[in-house]
PDB file of C-alpha atoms in Angstrom:
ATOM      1  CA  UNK A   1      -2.994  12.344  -3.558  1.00  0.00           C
ATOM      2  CA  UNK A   2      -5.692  13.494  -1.384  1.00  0.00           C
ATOM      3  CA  UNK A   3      -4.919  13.346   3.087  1.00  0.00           C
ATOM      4  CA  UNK A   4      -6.729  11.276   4.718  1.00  0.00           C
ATOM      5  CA  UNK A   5      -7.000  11.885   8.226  1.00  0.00           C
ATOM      6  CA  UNK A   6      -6.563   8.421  10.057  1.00  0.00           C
ATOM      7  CA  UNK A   7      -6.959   8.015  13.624  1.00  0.00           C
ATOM      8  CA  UNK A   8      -5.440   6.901  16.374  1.00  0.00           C
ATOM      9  CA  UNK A   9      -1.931   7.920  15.552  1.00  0.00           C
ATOM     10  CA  UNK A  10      -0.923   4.772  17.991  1.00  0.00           C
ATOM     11  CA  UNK A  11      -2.913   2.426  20.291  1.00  0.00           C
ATOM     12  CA  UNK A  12      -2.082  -0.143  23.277  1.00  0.00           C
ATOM     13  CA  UNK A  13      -4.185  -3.232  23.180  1.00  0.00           C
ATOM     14  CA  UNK A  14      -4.289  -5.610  26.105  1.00  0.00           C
ATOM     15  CA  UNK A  15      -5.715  -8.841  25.040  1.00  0.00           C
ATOM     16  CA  UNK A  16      -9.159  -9.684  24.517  1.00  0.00           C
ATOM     17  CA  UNK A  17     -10.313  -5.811  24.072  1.00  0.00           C
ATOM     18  CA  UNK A  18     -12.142  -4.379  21.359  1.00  0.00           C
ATOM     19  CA  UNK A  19     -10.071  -1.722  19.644  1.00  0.00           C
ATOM     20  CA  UNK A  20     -11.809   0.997  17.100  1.00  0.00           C
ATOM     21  CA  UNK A  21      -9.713   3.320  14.534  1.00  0.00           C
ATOM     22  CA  UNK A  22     -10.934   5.400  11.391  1.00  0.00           C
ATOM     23  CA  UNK A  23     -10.517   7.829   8.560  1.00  0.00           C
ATOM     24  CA  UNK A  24     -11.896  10.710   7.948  1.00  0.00           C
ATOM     25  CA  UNK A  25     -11.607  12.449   4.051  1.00  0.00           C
ATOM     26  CA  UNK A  26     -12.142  15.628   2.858  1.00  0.00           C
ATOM     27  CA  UNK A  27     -13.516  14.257  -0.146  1.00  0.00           C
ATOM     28  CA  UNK A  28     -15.894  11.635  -1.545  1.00  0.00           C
ATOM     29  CA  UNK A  29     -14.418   8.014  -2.556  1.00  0.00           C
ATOM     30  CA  UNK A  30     -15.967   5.208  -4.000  1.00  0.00           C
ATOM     31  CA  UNK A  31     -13.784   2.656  -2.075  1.00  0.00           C
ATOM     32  CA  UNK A  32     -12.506   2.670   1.259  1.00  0.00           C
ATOM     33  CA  UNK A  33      -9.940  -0.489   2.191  1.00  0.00           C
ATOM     34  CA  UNK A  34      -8.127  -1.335   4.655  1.00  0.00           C
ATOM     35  CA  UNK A  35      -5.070  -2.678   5.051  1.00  0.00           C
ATOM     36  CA  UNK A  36      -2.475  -4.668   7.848  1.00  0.00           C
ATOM     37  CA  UNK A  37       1.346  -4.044   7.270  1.00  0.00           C
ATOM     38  CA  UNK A  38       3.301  -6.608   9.765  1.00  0.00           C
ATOM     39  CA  UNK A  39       7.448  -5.347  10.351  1.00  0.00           C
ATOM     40  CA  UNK A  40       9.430  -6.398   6.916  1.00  0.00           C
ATOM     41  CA  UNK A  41       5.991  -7.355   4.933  1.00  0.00           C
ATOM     42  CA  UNK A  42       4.027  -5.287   2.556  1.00  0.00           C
ATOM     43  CA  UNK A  43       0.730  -4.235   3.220  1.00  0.00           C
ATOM     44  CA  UNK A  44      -1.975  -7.318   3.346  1.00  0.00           C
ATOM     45  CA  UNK A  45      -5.818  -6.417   2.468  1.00  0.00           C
ATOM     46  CA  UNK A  46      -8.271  -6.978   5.357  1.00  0.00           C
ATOM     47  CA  UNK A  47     -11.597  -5.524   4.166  1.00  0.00           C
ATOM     48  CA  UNK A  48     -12.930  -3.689   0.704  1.00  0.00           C
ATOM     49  CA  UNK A  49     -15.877  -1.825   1.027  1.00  0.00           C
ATOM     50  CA  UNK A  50     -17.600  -0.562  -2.022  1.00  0.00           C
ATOM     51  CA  UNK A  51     -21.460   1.063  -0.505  1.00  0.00           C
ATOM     52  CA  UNK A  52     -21.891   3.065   1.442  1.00  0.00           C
ATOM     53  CA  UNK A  53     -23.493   2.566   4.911  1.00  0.00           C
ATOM     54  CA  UNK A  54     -21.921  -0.899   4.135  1.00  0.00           C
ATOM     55  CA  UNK A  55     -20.714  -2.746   7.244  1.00  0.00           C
ATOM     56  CA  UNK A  56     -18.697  -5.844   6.250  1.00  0.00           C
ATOM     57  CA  UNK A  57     -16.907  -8.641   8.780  1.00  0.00           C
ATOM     58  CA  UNK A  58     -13.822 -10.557   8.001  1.00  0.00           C
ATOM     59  CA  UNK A  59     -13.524 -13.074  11.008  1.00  0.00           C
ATOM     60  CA  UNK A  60     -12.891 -10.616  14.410  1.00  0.00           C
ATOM     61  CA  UNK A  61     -12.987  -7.446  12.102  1.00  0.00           C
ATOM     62  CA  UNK A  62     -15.559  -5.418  11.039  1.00  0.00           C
ATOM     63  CA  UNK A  63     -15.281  -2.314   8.971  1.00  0.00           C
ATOM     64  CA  UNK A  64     -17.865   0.553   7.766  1.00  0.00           C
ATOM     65  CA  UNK A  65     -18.487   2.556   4.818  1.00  0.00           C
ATOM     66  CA  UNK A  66     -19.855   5.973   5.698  1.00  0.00           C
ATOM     67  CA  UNK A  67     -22.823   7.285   4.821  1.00  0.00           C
ATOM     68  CA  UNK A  68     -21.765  10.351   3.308  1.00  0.00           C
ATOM     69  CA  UNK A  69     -18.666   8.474   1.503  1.00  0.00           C
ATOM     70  CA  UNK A  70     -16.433  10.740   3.639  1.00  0.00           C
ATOM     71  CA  UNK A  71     -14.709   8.174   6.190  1.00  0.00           C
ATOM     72  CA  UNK A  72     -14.505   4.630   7.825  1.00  0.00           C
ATOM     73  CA  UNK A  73     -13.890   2.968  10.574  1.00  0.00           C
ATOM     74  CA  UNK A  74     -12.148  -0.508  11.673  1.00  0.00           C
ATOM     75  CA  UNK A  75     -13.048  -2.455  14.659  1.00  0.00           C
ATOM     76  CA  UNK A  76     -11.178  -5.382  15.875  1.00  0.00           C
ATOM     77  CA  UNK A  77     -12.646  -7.108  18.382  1.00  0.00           C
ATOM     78  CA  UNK A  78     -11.225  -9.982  21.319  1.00  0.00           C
ATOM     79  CA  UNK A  79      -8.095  -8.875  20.237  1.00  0.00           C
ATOM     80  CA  UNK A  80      -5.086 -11.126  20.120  1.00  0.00           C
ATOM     81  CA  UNK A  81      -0.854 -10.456  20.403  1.00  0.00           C
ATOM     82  CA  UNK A  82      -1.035 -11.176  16.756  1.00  0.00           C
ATOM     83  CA  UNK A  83      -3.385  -8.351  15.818  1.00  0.00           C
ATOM     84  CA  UNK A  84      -0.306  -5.658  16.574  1.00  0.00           C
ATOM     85  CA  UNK A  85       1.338  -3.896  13.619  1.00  0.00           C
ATOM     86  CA  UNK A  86       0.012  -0.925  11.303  1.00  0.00           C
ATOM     87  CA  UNK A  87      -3.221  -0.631  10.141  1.00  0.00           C
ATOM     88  CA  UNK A  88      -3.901   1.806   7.097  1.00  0.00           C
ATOM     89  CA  UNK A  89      -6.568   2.981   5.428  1.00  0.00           C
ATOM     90  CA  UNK A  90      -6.998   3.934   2.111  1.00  0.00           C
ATOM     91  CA  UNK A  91      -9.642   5.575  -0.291  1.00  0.00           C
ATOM     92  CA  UNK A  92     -10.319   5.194  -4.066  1.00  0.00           C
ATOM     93  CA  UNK A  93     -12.353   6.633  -6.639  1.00  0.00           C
ATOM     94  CA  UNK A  94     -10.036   4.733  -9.414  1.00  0.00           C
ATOM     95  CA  UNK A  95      -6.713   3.041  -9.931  1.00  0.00           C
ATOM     96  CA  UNK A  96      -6.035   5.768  -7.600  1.00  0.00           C
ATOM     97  CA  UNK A  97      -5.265   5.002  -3.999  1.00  0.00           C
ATOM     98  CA  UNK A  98      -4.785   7.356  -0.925  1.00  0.00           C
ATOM     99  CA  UNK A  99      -3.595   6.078   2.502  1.00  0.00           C
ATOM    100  CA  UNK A 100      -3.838   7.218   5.749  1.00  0.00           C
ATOM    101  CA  UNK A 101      -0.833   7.801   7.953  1.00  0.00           C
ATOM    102  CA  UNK A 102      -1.677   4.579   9.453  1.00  0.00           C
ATOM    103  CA  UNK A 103      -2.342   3.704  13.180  1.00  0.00           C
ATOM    104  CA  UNK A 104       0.271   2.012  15.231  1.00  0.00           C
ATOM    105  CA  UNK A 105      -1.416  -1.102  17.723  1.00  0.00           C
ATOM    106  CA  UNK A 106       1.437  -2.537  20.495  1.00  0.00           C
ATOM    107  CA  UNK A 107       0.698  -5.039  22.784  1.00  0.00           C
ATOM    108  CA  UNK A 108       0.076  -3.457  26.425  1.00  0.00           C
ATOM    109  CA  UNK A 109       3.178  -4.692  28.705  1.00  0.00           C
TER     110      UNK A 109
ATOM    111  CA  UNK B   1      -2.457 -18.938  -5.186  1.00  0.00           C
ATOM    112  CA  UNK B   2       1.297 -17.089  -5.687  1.00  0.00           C
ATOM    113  CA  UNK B   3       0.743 -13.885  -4.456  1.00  0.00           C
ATOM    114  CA  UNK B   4       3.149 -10.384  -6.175  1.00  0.00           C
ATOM    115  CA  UNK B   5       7.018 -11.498  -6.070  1.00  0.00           C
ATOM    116  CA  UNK B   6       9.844  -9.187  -5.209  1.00  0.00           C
ATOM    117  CA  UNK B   7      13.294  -9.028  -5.602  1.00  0.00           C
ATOM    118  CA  UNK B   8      15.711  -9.014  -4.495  1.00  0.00           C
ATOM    119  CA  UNK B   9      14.060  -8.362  -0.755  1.00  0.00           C
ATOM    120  CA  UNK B  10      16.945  -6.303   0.746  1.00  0.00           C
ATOM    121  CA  UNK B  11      19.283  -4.211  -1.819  1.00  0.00           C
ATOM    122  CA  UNK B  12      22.341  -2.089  -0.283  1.00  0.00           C
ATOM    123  CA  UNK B  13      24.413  -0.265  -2.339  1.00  0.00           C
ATOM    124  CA  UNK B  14      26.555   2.970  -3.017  1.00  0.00           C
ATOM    125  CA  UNK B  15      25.738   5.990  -4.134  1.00  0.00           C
ATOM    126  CA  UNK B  16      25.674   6.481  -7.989  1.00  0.00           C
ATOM    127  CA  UNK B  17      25.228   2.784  -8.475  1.00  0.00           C
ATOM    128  CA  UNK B  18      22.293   1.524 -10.765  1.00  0.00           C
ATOM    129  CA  UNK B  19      19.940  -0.467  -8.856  1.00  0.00           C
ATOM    130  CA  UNK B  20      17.110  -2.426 -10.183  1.00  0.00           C
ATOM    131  CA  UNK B  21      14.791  -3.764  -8.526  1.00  0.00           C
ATOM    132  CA  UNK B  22      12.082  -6.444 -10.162  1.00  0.00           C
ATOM    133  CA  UNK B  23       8.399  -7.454  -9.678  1.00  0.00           C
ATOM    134  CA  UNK B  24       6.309 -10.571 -10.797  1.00  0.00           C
ATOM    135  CA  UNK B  25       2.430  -9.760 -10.263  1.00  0.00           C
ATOM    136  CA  UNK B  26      -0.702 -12.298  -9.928  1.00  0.00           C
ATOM    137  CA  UNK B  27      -0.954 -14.513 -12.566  1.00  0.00           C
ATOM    138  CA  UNK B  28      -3.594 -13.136 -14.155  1.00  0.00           C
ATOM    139  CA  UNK B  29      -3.612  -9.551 -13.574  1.00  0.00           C
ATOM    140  CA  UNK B  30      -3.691  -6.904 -15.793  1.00  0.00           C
ATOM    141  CA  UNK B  31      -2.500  -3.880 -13.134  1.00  0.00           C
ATOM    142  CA  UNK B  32       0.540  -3.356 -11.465  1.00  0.00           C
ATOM    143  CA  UNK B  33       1.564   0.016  -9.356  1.00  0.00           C
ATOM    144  CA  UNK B  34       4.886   1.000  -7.921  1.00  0.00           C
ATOM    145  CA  UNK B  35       4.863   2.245  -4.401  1.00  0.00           C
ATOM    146  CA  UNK B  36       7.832   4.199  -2.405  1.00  0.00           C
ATOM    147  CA  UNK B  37       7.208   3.738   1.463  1.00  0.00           C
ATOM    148  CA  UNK B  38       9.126   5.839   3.880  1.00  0.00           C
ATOM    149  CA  UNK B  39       8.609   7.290   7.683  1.00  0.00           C
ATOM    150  CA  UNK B  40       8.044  10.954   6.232  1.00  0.00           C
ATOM    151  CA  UNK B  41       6.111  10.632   3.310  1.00  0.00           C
ATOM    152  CA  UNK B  42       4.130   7.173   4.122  1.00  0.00           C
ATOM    153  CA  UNK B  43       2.807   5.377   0.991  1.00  0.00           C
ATOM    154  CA  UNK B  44       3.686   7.438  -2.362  1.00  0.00           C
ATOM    155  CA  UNK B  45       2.258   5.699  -5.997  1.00  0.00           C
ATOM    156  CA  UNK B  46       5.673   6.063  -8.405  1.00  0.00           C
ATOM    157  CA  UNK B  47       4.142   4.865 -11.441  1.00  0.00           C
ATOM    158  CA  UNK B  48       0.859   3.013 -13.145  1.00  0.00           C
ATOM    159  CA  UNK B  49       0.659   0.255 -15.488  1.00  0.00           C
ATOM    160  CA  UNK B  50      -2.546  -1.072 -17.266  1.00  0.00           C
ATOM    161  CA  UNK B  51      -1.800  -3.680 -19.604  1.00  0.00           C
ATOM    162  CA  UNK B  52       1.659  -3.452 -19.753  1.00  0.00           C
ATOM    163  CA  UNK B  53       1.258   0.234 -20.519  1.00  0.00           C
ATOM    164  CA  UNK B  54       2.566   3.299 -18.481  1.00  0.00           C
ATOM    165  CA  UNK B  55      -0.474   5.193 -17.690  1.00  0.00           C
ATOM    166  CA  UNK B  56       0.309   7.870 -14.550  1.00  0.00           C
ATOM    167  CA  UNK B  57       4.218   8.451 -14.047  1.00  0.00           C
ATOM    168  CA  UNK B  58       3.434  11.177 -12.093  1.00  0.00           C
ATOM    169  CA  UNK B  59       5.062   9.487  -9.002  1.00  0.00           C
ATOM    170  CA  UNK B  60       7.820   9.202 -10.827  1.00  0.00           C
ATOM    171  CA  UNK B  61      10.461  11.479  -8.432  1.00  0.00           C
ATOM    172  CA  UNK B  62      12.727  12.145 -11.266  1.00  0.00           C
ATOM    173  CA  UNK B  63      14.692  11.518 -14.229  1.00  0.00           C
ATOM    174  CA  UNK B  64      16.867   9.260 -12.391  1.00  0.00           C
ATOM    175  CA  UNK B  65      13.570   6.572 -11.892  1.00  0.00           C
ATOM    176  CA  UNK B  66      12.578   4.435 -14.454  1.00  0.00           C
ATOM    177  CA  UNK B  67      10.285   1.783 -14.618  1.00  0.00           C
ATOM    178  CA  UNK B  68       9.279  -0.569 -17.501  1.00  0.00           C
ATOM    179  CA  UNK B  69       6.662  -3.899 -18.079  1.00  0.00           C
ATOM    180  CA  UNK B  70       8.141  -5.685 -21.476  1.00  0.00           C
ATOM    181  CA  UNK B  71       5.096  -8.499 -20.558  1.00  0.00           C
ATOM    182  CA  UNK B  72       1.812  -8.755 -18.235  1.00  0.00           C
ATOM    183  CA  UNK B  73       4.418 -11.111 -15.642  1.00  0.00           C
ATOM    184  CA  UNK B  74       7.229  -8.735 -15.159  1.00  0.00           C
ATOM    185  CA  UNK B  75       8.173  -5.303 -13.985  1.00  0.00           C
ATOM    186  CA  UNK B  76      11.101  -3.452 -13.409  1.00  0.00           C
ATOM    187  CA  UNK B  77      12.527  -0.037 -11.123  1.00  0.00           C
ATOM    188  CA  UNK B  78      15.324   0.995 -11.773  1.00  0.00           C
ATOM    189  CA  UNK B  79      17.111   4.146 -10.134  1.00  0.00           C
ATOM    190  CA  UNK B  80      20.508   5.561 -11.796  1.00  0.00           C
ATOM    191  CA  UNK B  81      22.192   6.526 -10.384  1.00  0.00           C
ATOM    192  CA  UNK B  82      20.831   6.063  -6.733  1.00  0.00           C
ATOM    193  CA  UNK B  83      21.533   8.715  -4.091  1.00  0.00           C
ATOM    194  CA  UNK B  84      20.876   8.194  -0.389  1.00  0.00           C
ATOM    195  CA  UNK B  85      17.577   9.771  -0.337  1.00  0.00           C
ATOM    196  CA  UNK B  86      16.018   6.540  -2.322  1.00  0.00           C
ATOM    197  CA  UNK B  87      16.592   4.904   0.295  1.00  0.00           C
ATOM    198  CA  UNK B  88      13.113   3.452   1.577  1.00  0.00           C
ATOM    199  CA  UNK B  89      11.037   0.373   0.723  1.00  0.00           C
ATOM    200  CA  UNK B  90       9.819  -0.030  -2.783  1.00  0.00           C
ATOM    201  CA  UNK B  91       6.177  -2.295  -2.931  1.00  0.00           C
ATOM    202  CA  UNK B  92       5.262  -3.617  -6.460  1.00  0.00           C
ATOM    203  CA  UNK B  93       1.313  -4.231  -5.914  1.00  0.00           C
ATOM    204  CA  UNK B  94      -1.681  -5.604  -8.479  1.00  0.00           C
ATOM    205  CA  UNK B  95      -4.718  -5.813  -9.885  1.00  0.00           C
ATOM    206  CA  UNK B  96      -6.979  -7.120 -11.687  1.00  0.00           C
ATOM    207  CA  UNK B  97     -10.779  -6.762 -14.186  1.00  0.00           C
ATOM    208  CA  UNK B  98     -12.707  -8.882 -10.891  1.00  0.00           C
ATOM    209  CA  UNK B  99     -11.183  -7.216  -8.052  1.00  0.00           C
ATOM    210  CA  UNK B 100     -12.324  -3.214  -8.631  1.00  0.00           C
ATOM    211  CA  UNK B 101      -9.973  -1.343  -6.670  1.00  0.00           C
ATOM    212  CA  UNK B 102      -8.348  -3.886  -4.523  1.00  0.00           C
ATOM    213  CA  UNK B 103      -4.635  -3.724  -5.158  1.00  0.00           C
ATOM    214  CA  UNK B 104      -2.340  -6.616  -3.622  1.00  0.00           C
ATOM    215  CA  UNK B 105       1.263  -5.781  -2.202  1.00  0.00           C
ATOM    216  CA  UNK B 106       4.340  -7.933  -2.322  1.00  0.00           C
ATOM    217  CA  UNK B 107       6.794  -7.889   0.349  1.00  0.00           C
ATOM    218  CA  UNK B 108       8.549  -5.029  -1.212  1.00  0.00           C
ATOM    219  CA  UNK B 109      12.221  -4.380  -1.568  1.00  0.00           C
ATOM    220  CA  UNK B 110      14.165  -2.587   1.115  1.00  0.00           C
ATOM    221  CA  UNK B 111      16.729   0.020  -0.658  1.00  0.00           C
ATOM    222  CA  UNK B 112      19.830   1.502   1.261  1.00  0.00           C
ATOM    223  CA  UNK B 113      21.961   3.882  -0.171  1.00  0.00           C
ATOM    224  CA  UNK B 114      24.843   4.683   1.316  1.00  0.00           C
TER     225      UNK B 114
END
């Protein structure tokens, strides 16, 4: 399928911080989601957005649809020990969908 | 709501042994993908079905994978024989007419070939 470029590779979060990751694509999609995968659990849907220039919230998240249909981002913010595990992003112009590498957030010791 | 049903969760087995591994969707939906995670190669779709029907095998690594969806509330993958490059977790995920391009994941099937 077609690379997405998804960024941070990793990320330490101390608690209560506002963290910020996104995708860039080399093409145009339709769809951009995003998705949480937790250790031994398959990926769990956060946030779909379908416009672009959309910004949509789902509790402490908030995600954006870019304006020229070409990336997102993902904010999480007052972030909690429970927010850690992988974060993926994905793009879709059908039943097609292509992920990002994913970004890695660990607690902060 | 049930959400997409795996089994079995954790499968380990010997090389040239058939494995099969078996997916129950959301009631309800008419979509259902195959997915092949692993460190290298991330998130790879194996196979497409849309009512029942194979539509994109493309995924599909070899003649060794098969997959098929006798009804809309069960799926099957199964790999013979298996080698020790299968080894990686297998996600069954679906869809349905309301929810566009949202696809839902089960808790996918961790393969070990030995």
């Amino acid at each position: 399928g077609q690379q997405l470029n998804q960024s941070p590779q990793s990320m330490f979060i101390q608690e209560g911080e506002d963290v910020s990751m996104n995708c860039t694509s080399s093409s145009i999609f339709n769809t951009w989601l995003w998705y949480k995968q937790d250790p031994g659990e398959g990926p769990v849907l956060l946030i779909a957005l379908y416009k672009a220039g959309e910004l949509t919230s789902n509790g402490r998240l908030t995600a954006q649809f870019g304006i020229t249909r070409k990336d997102s981002f993902l904010n999480i913010s007052a972030s909690i020990p429970s927010d850690v595990g992988i974060y993926f992003c994905a793009g879709s112009n059908d039943y097609k969908l292509s992920f990002g590498a994913g970004t890695t957030v660990t607690v902060r010791a | 709501d049930a959400g997409v049903i795996q089994s079995p969760r954790h499968e380990v087995t010997e090389m040239g042994q058939e494995v099969t591994l078996r997916c129950k969707p959301i009631s309800g939906h008419n979509s259902l993908f195959w997915y092949r995670q692993t460190m290298m190669r991330g998130l790879e779709l194996l196979i497409y079905f849309n009512n029942n029907v194979p539509i994109d095998d493309s995924g599909m690594p070899e003649d060794r994978f098969s997959a098929k969806m006798p009804n809309a509330s069960f799926s099957t993958l199964k790999i013979q024989p298996s080698e020790p490059r299968d080894s990686a977790v297998y996600f069954c995920a679906s869809n349905g007419y309301s929810s566009y391009n949202e696809q839902f994941f089960g808790p996918g099937t961790r393969l070990t070939v030995l």
